[in-house]
Amino acid sequence: MLRIKAVFIDLDGTLGYYEHGDLAEVVGKMYANWLSKEFGVDYQQTLSVLLNAVKIVKTKPSLDKSVAQQILENLSWELRVPIEDLDNATDIFYKQKFVQIRENYKARKGAKEVIEYLFEKGYKVVIATDPIIKRFGVLKRLEWIGLLEYPYCFVTSAEVCRAAKPHQIYYLDLLEVCKVKPHEAVMIGDKLENDIIPAKRLGLYTIHLGREMKENKAADHVIEEIEDIINIL
């Protein structure tokens, strides 16, 4: 019998989804284009620097700084733009450009029912999204799909995390903040490399939302719809 105390659940692709492709990729290109125009830097150069900065926080993060700080410092150094100017431009980007994806960001069928079920059962619930987007963008996505007003144990974002998926520090920090041991937590997500494999290596129970991967053996459970979680937990 499972003795789960905390549920870490991914956002994009699990609770919600962007209708026109991978959200991180789309937002990354939007952000690079924004910075390119704001500071007169070549778009391809800006995108390349941004992608490299994201790669670093996923593989070799500086654990004494937030993901947001690490990315901004990398951009500032490579693009020769003051970090204060980048920070201000980033905040404007979220308020003026990021919000434009709202029309095409949707909730998975049953997502709200699952979140309500988890709280009714007394689990500590973490919105465990890949923290390369700032808190404003994470909270907006939760708001758009009707999942903002819940007493989450933690909501990951670029400002409050020091490593991004699939780095194990990301998962160790979630365990620490919720004060649970690996075998007392479950990670639920749609990406094997980001959500399932690193969590499984640390000893977490794992549930993979893999509609076309019934034969997947990496996760403890594979489900086809988010509502299937209710039959497991």
XYZ file of N, CA, C and O in Angstrom, residues 9-12 57 65-71 94 98 126-142 153-165 170 173-174 177:
192
model
N 3.197 17.550 -9.188
C 2.512 17.391 -10.467
C 2.927 18.473 -11.461
O 2.919 19.660 -11.145
N 3.323 18.028 -12.619
C 3.772 18.906 -13.694
C 2.602 19.755 -14.205
O 1.436 19.387 -14.052
N 2.945 20.882 -14.816
C 1.899 21.771 -15.338
C 1.694 21.593 -16.838
O 0.677 21.064 -17.278
N 2.656 22.006 -17.639
C 2.487 21.969 -19.096
C 2.527 20.547 -19.637
O 3.487 19.807 -19.417
N 21.305 25.716 -16.509
C 20.522 25.514 -15.279
C 19.897 24.127 -15.223
O 19.432 23.694 -14.171
N 22.363 30.549 -6.510
C 21.567 31.578 -7.178
C 20.296 30.955 -7.751
O 20.248 29.761 -8.035
N 19.283 31.782 -7.933
C 18.042 31.289 -8.536
C 18.240 31.053 -10.027
O 19.174 31.585 -10.651
N 17.365 30.259 -10.602
C 17.393 30.023 -12.049
C 17.281 31.345 -12.798
O 17.997 31.590 -13.776
N 16.379 32.221 -12.353
C 16.196 33.514 -13.009
C 17.491 34.319 -13.009
O 17.874 34.897 -14.036
N 18.166 34.362 -11.858
C 19.409 35.116 -11.748
C 20.486 34.536 -12.649
O 21.232 35.276 -13.313
N 20.578 33.224 -12.687
C 21.594 32.586 -13.516
C 21.384 32.876 -14.991
O 22.335 33.175 -15.727
N 20.133 32.807 -15.429
C 19.836 33.062 -16.840
C 20.101 34.521 -17.193
O 20.712 34.838 -18.226
N 6.718 39.767 -19.985
C 5.672 38.920 -19.417
C 4.315 39.614 -19.424
O 3.286 38.995 -19.709
N 3.848 37.700 -23.052
C 3.533 36.363 -22.551
C 2.027 36.155 -22.404
O 1.501 35.088 -22.723
N 2.392 20.009 -4.913
C 3.346 20.933 -5.516
C 3.061 21.041 -7.015
O 2.897 20.027 -7.688
N 2.985 22.269 -7.518
C 2.946 22.475 -8.959
C 4.402 22.446 -9.414
O 5.155 23.410 -9.232
N 4.808 21.316 -9.963
C 6.215 21.069 -10.284
C 6.478 21.276 -11.769
O 6.803 20.347 -12.505
N 6.337 22.536 -12.197
C 6.619 22.871 -13.585
C 8.108 23.134 -13.754
O 8.808 23.448 -12.783
N 8.622 22.993 -14.961
C 10.035 23.281 -15.214
C 10.261 24.775 -14.969
O 9.658 25.612 -15.649
N 11.120 25.153 -14.010
C 11.198 26.542 -13.564
C 12.076 27.452 -14.417
O 12.962 28.150 -13.914
N 11.829 27.475 -15.704
C 12.569 28.387 -16.570
C 11.725 29.609 -16.927
O 12.195 30.507 -17.631
N 10.496 29.633 -16.436
C 9.593 30.763 -16.630
C 9.362 31.434 -15.279
O 9.267 30.762 -14.254
N 9.277 32.748 -15.280
C 9.127 33.484 -14.027
C 7.763 33.236 -13.391
O 6.818 32.801 -14.053
N 7.675 33.542 -12.103
C 6.478 33.266 -11.311
C 5.214 33.870 -11.945
O 4.151 33.247 -11.950
N 5.339 35.074 -12.461
C 4.198 35.718 -13.113
C 3.608 34.797 -14.179
O 2.395 34.617 -14.261
N 4.468 34.212 -15.004
C 4.015 33.336 -16.072
C 3.431 32.028 -15.581
O 2.501 31.479 -16.187
N 3.966 31.502 -14.480
C 3.433 30.264 -13.906
C 2.047 30.509 -13.312
O 1.105 29.751 -13.561
N 1.922 31.580 -12.526
C 0.640 31.875 -11.887
C -0.427 32.216 -12.914
O -1.609 31.874 -12.728
N -0.032 32.889 -13.991
C -1.001 33.206 -15.038
C -1.543 31.936 -15.675
O -2.741 31.804 -15.924
N -0.677 30.971 -15.929
C -1.138 29.723 -16.532
C -2.083 28.983 -15.606
O -3.100 28.418 -16.039
N -1.777 28.975 -14.320
C -2.689 28.351 -13.354
C -4.028 29.088 -13.322
O -5.095 28.468 -13.233
N 1.644 23.430 -1.521
C 2.836 23.400 -0.678
C 3.931 24.259 -1.312
O 4.687 24.939 -0.611
N 3.979 24.254 -2.640
C 5.008 25.005 -3.353
C 4.620 25.085 -4.825
O 3.989 24.176 -5.361
N 4.985 26.188 -5.457
C 4.814 26.364 -6.901
C 6.175 26.744 -7.457
O 6.738 27.785 -7.091
N 6.727 25.927 -8.311
C 8.070 26.194 -8.811
C 8.055 27.277 -9.891
O 7.129 27.365 -10.685
N 9.120 28.086 -9.880
C 9.294 29.128 -10.889
C 10.762 29.514 -10.922
O 11.554 29.084 -10.070
N 11.132 30.351 -11.877
C 12.538 30.717 -12.054
C 13.105 31.473 -10.865
O 14.304 31.378 -10.582
N 12.262 32.221 -10.145
C 12.771 33.009 -9.023
C 13.021 32.193 -7.770
O 13.819 32.606 -6.915
N 12.338 31.066 -7.602
C 12.410 30.337 -6.331
C 13.124 28.990 -6.435
O 13.274 28.298 -5.442
N 13.575 28.626 -7.629
C 14.315 27.379 -7.809
C 15.760 27.688 -8.192
O 16.033 28.691 -8.843
N 16.658 26.808 -7.793
C 18.074 27.023 -8.124
C 18.572 26.058 -9.190
O 19.719 26.134 -9.635
N 17.714 25.149 -9.628
C 18.031 24.237 -10.727
C 16.729 23.906 -11.450
O 15.646 23.990 -10.879
N 16.854 23.540 -12.707
C 15.676 23.196 -13.505
C 15.669 21.700 -13.803
O 16.673 21.008 -13.607
N 14.550 21.204 -14.241
C 14.454 19.805 -14.643
C 15.424 19.544 -15.793
O 15.595 20.391 -16.657
N 16.674 19.908 -8.270
C 15.295 20.399 -8.395
C 14.359 19.541 -7.542
O 13.546 20.056 -6.769
N 15.127 19.641 -3.661
C 14.603 20.860 -3.029
C 13.097 20.764 -2.785
O 12.591 21.264 -1.780
N 12.375 20.102 -3.675
C 10.934 19.921 -3.469
C 10.680 19.023 -2.260
O 9.770 19.285 -1.463
N 11.365 21.206 0.876
C 10.381 22.236 1.194
C 9.087 21.625 1.716
O 8.390 22.223 2.548
